Tab-separated table of C-alpha atoms in Angstrom:
chain	number	residue	atom	x	y	z
A	1	UNK	CA	0.009	-0.012	0.005
A	2	UNK	CA	1.004	3.597	-0.306
A	3	UNK	CA	-0.459	7.067	-0.620
A	4	UNK	CA	-3.913	7.210	-2.165
A	5	UNK	CA	-5.576	9.723	-4.396
A	6	UNK	CA	-8.910	11.145	-3.330
A	7	UNK	CA	-10.456	10.585	-6.740
A	8	UNK	CA	-11.074	6.875	-6.150
A	9	UNK	CA	-13.040	7.413	-2.950
A	10	UNK	CA	-16.752	6.532	-2.924
A	11	UNK	CA	-19.609	7.313	-0.594
A	12	UNK	CA	-22.849	5.410	-0.341
A	13	UNK	CA	-25.757	6.715	1.728
A	14	UNK	CA	-28.882	4.599	2.373
A	15	UNK	CA	-28.656	2.862	-1.025
A	16	UNK	CA	-27.647	5.977	-2.920
A	17	UNK	CA	-24.244	6.230	-4.598
A	18	UNK	CA	-23.613	9.967	-4.587
A	19	UNK	CA	-19.883	9.693	-5.456
A	20	UNK	CA	-20.332	10.993	-8.980
A	21	UNK	CA	-22.012	14.188	-7.891
A	22	UNK	CA	-19.876	15.172	-4.942
A	23	UNK	CA	-16.348	16.484	-4.851
A	24	UNK	CA	-15.214	16.580	-1.250
A	25	UNK	CA	-15.944	14.646	1.951
A	26	UNK	CA	-14.561	14.888	5.441
A	27	UNK	CA	-15.090	12.588	8.393
A	28	UNK	CA	-14.236	14.473	11.556
A	29	UNK	CA	-14.065	11.469	13.855
A	30	UNK	CA	-13.483	12.849	17.320
A	31	UNK	CA	-13.607	11.877	20.985
A	32	UNK	CA	-14.283	13.966	24.073
A	33	UNK	CA	-11.929	13.925	26.997
A	34	UNK	CA	-12.695	14.937	30.587
A	35	UNK	CA	-10.140	16.965	32.447
A	36	UNK	CA	-9.411	14.823	35.526
A	37	UNK	CA	-6.504	16.876	36.786
A	38	UNK	CA	-6.241	16.615	40.561
A	39	UNK	CA	-4.079	18.108	43.253
A	40	UNK	CA	-0.381	17.495	42.992
A	41	UNK	CA	-0.087	17.098	39.238
A	42	UNK	CA	2.050	19.413	37.092
A	43	UNK	CA	0.020	19.172	33.880
A	44	UNK	CA	-3.537	18.480	32.759
A	45	UNK	CA	-4.606	14.826	32.880
A	46	UNK	CA	-7.346	13.499	30.581
A	47	UNK	CA	-9.846	10.632	30.600
A	48	UNK	CA	-11.575	9.478	27.371
A	49	UNK	CA	-15.331	9.904	27.085
A	50	UNK	CA	-17.719	9.514	24.147
A	51	UNK	CA	-16.910	9.395	20.464
A	52	UNK	CA	-18.499	12.039	18.306
A	53	UNK	CA	-18.272	11.081	14.646
A	54	UNK	CA	-19.694	12.954	11.740
A	55	UNK	CA	-19.632	13.181	7.968
A	56	UNK	CA	-19.517	16.423	5.961
A	57	UNK	CA	-19.705	16.620	2.218
A	58	UNK	CA	-19.907	19.088	-0.628
A	59	UNK	CA	-21.763	18.191	-3.823
A	60	UNK	CA	-23.130	19.660	-7.015
A	61	UNK	CA	-26.889	20.080	-7.174
A	62	UNK	CA	-28.472	17.686	-9.664
A	63	UNK	CA	-32.034	16.784	-10.412
A	64	UNK	CA	-31.536	13.167	-11.438
A	65	UNK	CA	-33.796	10.602	-9.838
A	66	UNK	CA	-30.791	8.897	-8.235
A	67	UNK	CA	-28.911	12.125	-7.637
A	68	UNK	CA	-27.606	13.612	-4.466
A	69	UNK	CA	-30.492	16.107	-4.201
A	70	UNK	CA	-33.044	13.281	-4.107
A	71	UNK	CA	-30.903	11.367	-1.656
A	72	UNK	CA	-30.671	14.328	0.728
A	73	UNK	CA	-34.325	15.185	0.446
A	74	UNK	CA	-35.287	11.614	1.243
A	75	UNK	CA	-33.017	11.629	4.267
A	76	UNK	CA	-34.505	14.805	5.768
A	77	UNK	CA	-35.833	13.704	9.152
A	78	UNK	CA	-34.333	10.212	8.708
A	79	UNK	CA	-32.391	9.257	11.789
A	80	UNK	CA	-31.105	5.850	10.822
A	81	UNK	CA	-29.267	6.110	7.539
A	82	UNK	CA	-26.435	3.698	6.781
A	83	UNK	CA	-23.321	5.284	5.277
A	84	UNK	CA	-20.287	3.669	3.752
A	85	UNK	CA	-17.091	5.400	2.682
A	86	UNK	CA	-14.668	3.661	0.433
A	87	UNK	CA	-11.155	4.888	0.068
A	88	UNK	CA	-10.607	2.787	-3.003
A	89	UNK	CA	-12.664	0.606	-5.351
A	90	UNK	CA	-10.952	-2.777	-5.257
A	91	UNK	CA	-11.344	-5.764	-2.966
A	92	UNK	CA	-9.640	-5.136	0.376
A	93	UNK	CA	-9.416	-1.377	0.083
A	94	UNK	CA	-9.955	0.559	3.332
A	95	UNK	CA	-13.467	1.686	4.150
A	96	UNK	CA	-15.397	3.310	6.989
A	97	UNK	CA	-18.997	2.555	7.908
A	98	UNK	CA	-21.437	4.553	9.967
A	99	UNK	CA	-25.015	3.892	11.064
A	100	UNK	CA	-27.905	5.706	12.598
A	101	UNK	CA	-26.776	8.759	10.659
A	102	UNK	CA	-28.861	11.832	11.377
A	103	UNK	CA	-28.840	14.589	8.807
A	104	UNK	CA	-27.993	17.691	10.783
A	105	UNK	CA	-28.182	20.203	7.995
A	106	UNK	CA	-28.851	20.389	4.315
A	107	UNK	CA	-27.716	23.586	2.648
A	108	UNK	CA	-28.230	24.678	-0.940
A	109	UNK	CA	-26.090	27.519	-2.298
A	110	UNK	CA	-27.603	29.464	-5.231
A	111	UNK	CA	-25.191	32.189	-6.359
A	112	UNK	CA	-25.740	34.017	-9.643
A	113	UNK	CA	-22.143	33.539	-10.684
A	114	UNK	CA	-21.631	29.878	-9.877
A	115	UNK	CA	-23.121	26.382	-9.992
A	116	UNK	CA	-25.793	25.313	-7.554
A	117	UNK	CA	-24.117	23.344	-4.793
A	118	UNK	CA	-25.193	21.308	-1.841
A	119	UNK	CA	-23.553	20.763	1.524
A	120	UNK	CA	-24.691	18.478	4.254
A	121	UNK	CA	-23.575	17.206	7.656
A	122	UNK	CA	-24.509	13.871	9.178
A	123	UNK	CA	-23.878	12.717	12.734
A	124	UNK	CA	-23.353	9.023	13.444
A	125	UNK	CA	-24.931	7.078	16.271
A	126	UNK	CA	-22.291	5.900	18.738
A	127	UNK	CA	-19.170	5.707	16.556
A	128	UNK	CA	-18.023	5.071	13.012
A	129	UNK	CA	-16.591	1.664	12.149
A	130	UNK	CA	-13.186	2.731	10.909
A	131	UNK	CA	-10.814	0.038	9.731
A	132	UNK	CA	-13.341	-1.765	7.564
A	133	UNK	CA	-12.472	-3.139	4.129
A	134	UNK	CA	-14.274	-3.318	0.834
A	135	UNK	CA	-15.481	-6.920	0.506
A	136	UNK	CA	-17.728	-6.513	-2.549
A	137	UNK	CA	-17.121	-3.552	-4.861
A	138	UNK	CA	-20.312	-2.080	-6.302
A	139	UNK	CA	-21.495	-4.238	-9.200
A	140	UNK	CA	-24.693	-5.395	-10.864
A	141	UNK	CA	-25.440	-9.119	-10.660
A	142	UNK	CA	-28.049	-11.072	-12.644
A	143	UNK	CA	-27.166	-14.617	-11.517
A	144	UNK	CA	-26.134	-16.236	-8.254
A	145	UNK	CA	-22.505	-16.429	-7.258
A	146	UNK	CA	-19.673	-15.519	-4.896
A	147	UNK	CA	-17.076	-12.796	-5.124
A	148	UNK	CA	-13.285	-13.174	-4.918
A	149	UNK	CA	-12.077	-14.351	-1.523
A	150	UNK	CA	-10.301	-11.931	0.798
A	151	UNK	CA	-7.479	-13.486	2.807
A	152	UNK	CA	-7.207	-11.535	6.071
A	153	UNK	CA	-4.087	-13.401	7.215
A	154	UNK	CA	-5.535	-14.807	10.403
A	155	UNK	CA	-8.748	-15.703	12.162
A	156	UNK	CA	-10.176	-13.571	14.938
A	157	UNK	CA	-12.383	-14.169	17.958
A	158	UNK	CA	-14.389	-10.983	18.595
A	159	UNK	CA	-17.023	-10.952	15.903
A	160	UNK	CA	-17.516	-8.733	12.884
A	161	UNK	CA	-19.699	-6.044	11.369
A	162	UNK	CA	-20.781	-5.732	7.759
A	163	UNK	CA	-22.631	-3.073	5.792
A	164	UNK	CA	-24.774	-3.708	2.720
A	165	UNK	CA	-25.806	-1.056	0.235
A	166	UNK	CA	-28.354	-2.071	-2.404
A	167	UNK	CA	-28.517	0.564	-5.115
A	168	UNK	CA	-31.073	-1.122	-7.360
A	169	UNK	CA	-33.131	-4.256	-7.060
A	170	UNK	CA	-36.448	-5.389	-8.466
A	171	UNK	CA	-39.548	-5.714	-6.299
A	172	UNK	CA	-39.613	-9.497	-6.716
A	173	UNK	CA	-35.848	-10.104	-6.927
A	174	UNK	CA	-35.561	-11.389	-3.345
A	175	UNK	CA	-31.859	-10.623	-3.237
A	176	UNK	CA	-30.060	-12.430	-0.421
A	177	UNK	CA	-26.523	-11.252	0.300
A	178	UNK	CA	-24.292	-13.118	2.754
A	179	UNK	CA	-20.816	-12.738	4.158
A	180	UNK	CA	-19.223	-16.138	4.331
A	181	UNK	CA	-16.044	-17.289	6.112
A	182	UNK	CA	-13.735	-20.247	5.772
A	183	UNK	CA	-10.612	-21.836	7.262
A	184	UNK	CA	-9.382	-23.330	3.981
A	185	UNK	CA	-10.020	-20.677	1.305
A	186	UNK	CA	-13.486	-22.149	0.656
A	187	UNK	CA	-12.149	-25.445	-0.643
A	188	UNK	CA	-14.218	-27.522	1.737
A	189	UNK	CA	-15.049	-25.311	4.637
A	190	UNK	CA	-17.839	-22.849	3.731
A	191	UNK	CA	-19.908	-21.154	6.407
A	192	UNK	CA	-22.386	-18.283	6.465
A	193	UNK	CA	-21.222	-15.540	8.841
A	194	UNK	CA	-23.733	-12.760	8.219
A	195	UNK	CA	-26.923	-12.926	6.237
A	196	UNK	CA	-28.566	-9.635	5.363
A	197	UNK	CA	-32.298	-9.143	5.198
A	198	UNK	CA	-33.751	-10.160	1.815
A	199	UNK	CA	-33.853	-7.106	-0.438
A	200	UNK	CA	-36.681	-6.208	-2.851
A	201	UNK	CA	-35.663	-2.649	-3.606
A	202	UNK	CA	-33.166	0.096	-2.681
A	203	UNK	CA	-32.021	-0.497	0.864
A	204	UNK	CA	-29.073	-0.559	3.235
A	205	UNK	CA	-28.322	-2.525	6.373
A	206	UNK	CA	-25.709	-2.945	9.086
A	207	UNK	CA	-25.382	-6.334	10.775
A	208	UNK	CA	-23.053	-7.590	13.427
A	209	UNK	CA	-22.035	-11.060	14.592
A	210	UNK	CA	-20.183	-12.187	17.708
A	211	UNK	CA	-17.637	-14.923	18.178
A	212	UNK	CA	-15.067	-16.496	15.930
A	213	UNK	CA	-14.436	-15.233	12.407
A	214	UNK	CA	-12.345	-17.436	10.187
A	215	UNK	CA	-9.347	-16.291	8.135
A	216	UNK	CA	-10.961	-16.172	4.654
A	217	UNK	CA	-14.067	-14.108	3.918
A	218	UNK	CA	-16.152	-13.468	0.801
A	219	UNK	CA	-19.563	-12.190	-0.332
A	220	UNK	CA	-22.143	-14.638	-1.683
A	221	UNK	CA	-25.449	-13.631	-3.269
A	222	UNK	CA	-28.587	-15.201	-4.703
A	223	UNK	CA	-31.853	-13.930	-6.093
A	224	UNK	CA	-35.109	-15.066	-7.650
A	225	UNK	CA	-34.525	-15.359	-11.450
A	226	UNK	CA	-34.647	-13.359	-13.428
A	227	UNK	CA	-33.151	-10.571	-11.372
A	228	UNK	CA	-30.830	-7.606	-11.650
A	229	UNK	CA	-29.415	-6.097	-8.487
A	230	UNK	CA	-26.622	-3.610	-7.882
A	231	UNK	CA	-25.012	-3.635	-4.475
A	232	UNK	CA	-21.801	-3.266	-2.404
A	233	UNK	CA	-20.567	-4.659	0.922
A	234	UNK	CA	-17.916	-3.517	3.416
A	235	UNK	CA	-16.700	-5.654	6.306
A	236	UNK	CA	-14.769	-5.245	9.563
A	237	UNK	CA	-13.487	-7.670	12.155
A	238	UNK	CA	-14.219	-6.430	15.665
B	1	UNK	CA	22.495	27.223	15.670
B	2	UNK	CA	20.192	29.587	13.870
B	3	UNK	CA	16.941	29.368	11.968
B	4	UNK	CA	15.675	25.872	11.276
B	5	UNK	CA	13.632	24.606	8.313
B	6	UNK	CA	10.410	22.777	9.020
B	7	UNK	CA	11.275	19.936	6.653
B	8	UNK	CA	13.169	17.887	9.177
B	9	UNK	CA	10.439	17.332	11.734
B	10	UNK	CA	10.458	13.876	13.373
B	11	UNK	CA	7.233	12.405	14.751
B	12	UNK	CA	6.978	9.067	16.538
B	13	UNK	CA	3.776	7.718	18.060
B	14	UNK	CA	3.231	4.599	20.091
B	15	UNK	CA	0.281	2.620	18.782
B	16	UNK	CA	-2.386	0.897	20.868
B	17	UNK	CA	-0.248	-2.273	20.856
B	18	UNK	CA	2.513	-0.264	22.579
B	19	UNK	CA	4.863	-0.372	19.568
B	20	UNK	CA	6.606	2.866	18.640
B	21	UNK	CA	5.933	3.878	15.021
B	22	UNK	CA	7.828	6.498	13.078
B	23	UNK	CA	5.340	8.560	11.042
B	24	UNK	CA	7.702	11.279	9.887
B	25	UNK	CA	7.435	10.457	6.224
B	26	UNK	CA	3.648	11.005	6.222
B	27	UNK	CA	3.626	14.345	8.039
B	28	UNK	CA	2.758	17.446	6.079
B	29	UNK	CA	2.693	19.843	8.990
B	30	UNK	CA	2.828	19.727	12.760
B	31	UNK	CA	1.600	22.474	15.066
B	32	UNK	CA	2.357	22.195	18.747
B	33	UNK	CA	1.163	24.187	21.714
B	34	UNK	CA	3.190	23.591	24.833
B	35	UNK	CA	2.345	26.386	27.284
B	36	UNK	CA	3.848	25.862	30.699
B	37	UNK	CA	0.646	27.070	32.346
B	38	UNK	CA	-2.682	28.767	31.829
B	39	UNK	CA	-3.057	32.324	32.981
B	40	UNK	CA	-5.706	33.192	35.513
B	41	UNK	CA	-7.066	36.719	35.475
B	42	UNK	CA	-6.558	38.023	39.013
B	43	UNK	CA	-7.342	41.624	38.229
B	44	UNK	CA	-8.850	43.317	41.250
B	45	UNK	CA	-10.315	46.675	42.049
B	46	UNK	CA	-7.914	49.594	41.763
B	47	UNK	CA	-5.815	48.097	38.937
B	48	UNK	CA	-5.582	49.980	35.684
B	49	UNK	CA	-4.834	46.874	33.594
B	50	UNK	CA	-5.242	43.117	33.721
B	51	UNK	CA	-3.104	41.219	36.199
B	52	UNK	CA	-2.318	37.569	35.662
B	53	UNK	CA	-1.276	34.570	37.723
B	54	UNK	CA	-0.200	31.088	36.659
B	55	UNK	CA	-2.368	28.046	37.383
B	56	UNK	CA	0.926	26.106	37.510
B	57	UNK	CA	-0.466	23.385	35.233
B	58	UNK	CA	0.922	22.540	31.814
B	59	UNK	CA	-1.740	22.452	29.119
B	60	UNK	CA	-0.116	20.845	26.132
B	61	UNK	CA	-1.465	19.725	22.789
B	62	UNK	CA	-0.377	19.232	19.167
B	63	UNK	CA	-1.990	18.870	15.815
B	64	UNK	CA	-0.682	17.096	12.731
B	65	UNK	CA	-1.594	16.996	9.061
B	66	UNK	CA	-0.911	13.520	7.598
B	67	UNK	CA	-1.042	12.010	4.171
B	68	UNK	CA	-3.250	8.897	4.235
B	69	UNK	CA	-1.531	5.524	3.760
B	70	UNK	CA	-3.353	2.289	4.654
B	71	UNK	CA	-0.192	0.211	5.059
B	72	UNK	CA	-0.902	-2.326	7.788
B	73	UNK	CA	0.658	-1.731	11.226
B	74	UNK	CA	3.223	0.926	10.265
B	75	UNK	CA	1.176	3.344	8.142
B	76	UNK	CA	-0.452	6.411	9.646
B	77	UNK	CA	-4.001	5.101	9.201
B	78	UNK	CA	-3.215	1.878	11.038
B	79	UNK	CA	-1.529	3.715	13.915
B	80	UNK	CA	-4.138	6.408	14.304
B	81	UNK	CA	-7.173	4.162	14.069
B	82	UNK	CA	-5.621	1.957	16.736
B	83	UNK	CA	-5.346	5.006	18.967
B	84	UNK	CA	-9.066	5.706	18.576
B	85	UNK	CA	-9.746	2.892	21.042
B	86	UNK	CA	-6.863	3.574	23.410
B	87	UNK	CA	-7.627	3.312	27.092
B	88	UNK	CA	-4.386	4.903	28.192
B	89	UNK	CA	-2.287	7.785	26.948
B	90	UNK	CA	0.437	6.718	24.558
B	91	UNK	CA	3.966	7.959	24.154
B	92	UNK	CA	4.975	10.467	21.505
B	93	UNK	CA	8.228	11.996	20.383
B	94	UNK	CA	8.644	15.173	18.356
B	95	UNK	CA	11.931	16.448	16.965
B	96	UNK	CA	11.176	19.932	15.635
B	97	UNK	CA	14.207	19.996	13.400
B	98	UNK	CA	15.376	16.404	13.184
B	99	UNK	CA	17.008	13.868	15.417
B	100	UNK	CA	20.720	14.544	15.039
B	101	UNK	CA	22.660	14.682	18.264
B	102	UNK	CA	21.803	17.655	20.479
B	103	UNK	CA	18.636	18.539	18.510
B	104	UNK	CA	15.633	19.322	20.668
B	105	UNK	CA	13.499	16.283	21.547
B	106	UNK	CA	10.051	16.659	23.014
B	107	UNK	CA	8.419	13.624	24.595
B	108	UNK	CA	5.319	12.817	26.600
B	109	UNK	CA	2.136	10.809	26.544
B	110	UNK	CA	-0.905	11.738	24.486
B	111	UNK	CA	-4.500	10.925	23.639
B	112	UNK	CA	-5.874	11.052	20.109
B	113	UNK	CA	-8.655	13.669	20.168
B	114	UNK	CA	-9.918	13.378	16.599
B	115	UNK	CA	-9.238	11.677	13.309
B	116	UNK	CA	-10.519	13.797	10.428
B	117	UNK	CA	-10.393	11.956	7.152
B	118	UNK	CA	-10.532	14.125	4.038
B	119	UNK	CA	-11.197	12.924	0.496
B	120	UNK	CA	-11.374	15.428	-2.356
B	121	UNK	CA	-11.180	15.163	-6.086
B	122	UNK	CA	-7.869	16.472	-7.385
B	123	UNK	CA	-6.035	15.808	-4.157
B	124	UNK	CA	-4.563	12.952	-2.140
B	125	UNK	CA	-6.525	11.445	0.726
B	126	UNK	CA	-5.429	13.298	3.864
B	127	UNK	CA	-5.930	13.426	7.569
B	128	UNK	CA	-5.716	17.114	8.295
B	129	UNK	CA	-5.782	18.555	11.767
B	130	UNK	CA	-5.377	15.329	13.705
B	131	UNK	CA	-5.390	16.643	17.308
B	132	UNK	CA	-3.651	15.163	20.332
B	133	UNK	CA	-4.040	16.110	23.976
B	134	UNK	CA	-0.985	15.636	26.130
B	135	UNK	CA	-1.476	13.885	29.430
B	136	UNK	CA	0.187	15.816	32.211
B	137	UNK	CA	3.598	17.178	31.283
B	138	UNK	CA	6.065	17.067	28.417
B	139	UNK	CA	9.821	16.583	28.657
B	140	UNK	CA	11.961	18.885	26.569
B	141	UNK	CA	15.356	17.273	26.155
B	142	UNK	CA	17.834	16.561	23.402
B	143	UNK	CA	18.735	13.710	21.100
């Protein structure tokens, strides 16, 4: 790995891919500290309190049905959006997930000398899941299958979290997306780790699992033929 | 000695696994604030200007702009995201103008206060304004 250009980043909000209409995002992930300085110390002493994670972005106003304006309008008053940030677009690239996102503001700038632009701020519930990886890059699937396996070097014991973003899906497609894990690169050992709720339209979901997670992970999907669904998955060991 | 260029800054942070990591090659800028105390306004009646007293407590912090690199364990993203979950302050070392013998070395223990991730078209992914609070005091010594 090395330095990464910002142009390959992606952001998905509640089943909307707004990457192509936005030009800058920031995730000010912060944590509060209580000053617990007591008598006899020579400098301030701190104790960690709550995380306070947020997501800010700038975008160009567009009136497409799947555009950022529609996405933001639909999220007004929504307090449970699922957001995924991808820092690259290939399997294993770093990603950050956030849930329970609450749209704090939604600003439209309309100057006579410039483009119409949008800016919005979301706050996350609890904390963002930094350190996730892209397990299934956004793609459209029309037949059942599994994606390339991600070898994460070793197994872990503390569970996992995964985020699904479904960008398009028919009303009777019954798309089932799973995260599977294996000890032997799926040669003989194949196990379902996380199964997302069956999708029949644009949706997003965050699911967690506790306990052991095996070394190899992949995404598996199935639908009711004939179907056409576009989706993406990010994953993190806890 | 005379003026010193900013290009030779050294930054080392201890990650949440208690391994010291050198992040110098990812640092774009480092801004430190190491006041030896906070001033308390003790101005009383009859004075014609503010009068100040020291609270005798160091109140130290520093802020760093990093380039993003997801290299496992040793890259800045790996180190900083590990510090998000830290339950104790971790050691840091700053060399304002390098680490050759007799150069100033500032050490102490710190908490990660925020981890702002910035992605913009036409630019590299950055972590600008990563803030650290220093626990208790710093030590200003020399390499």
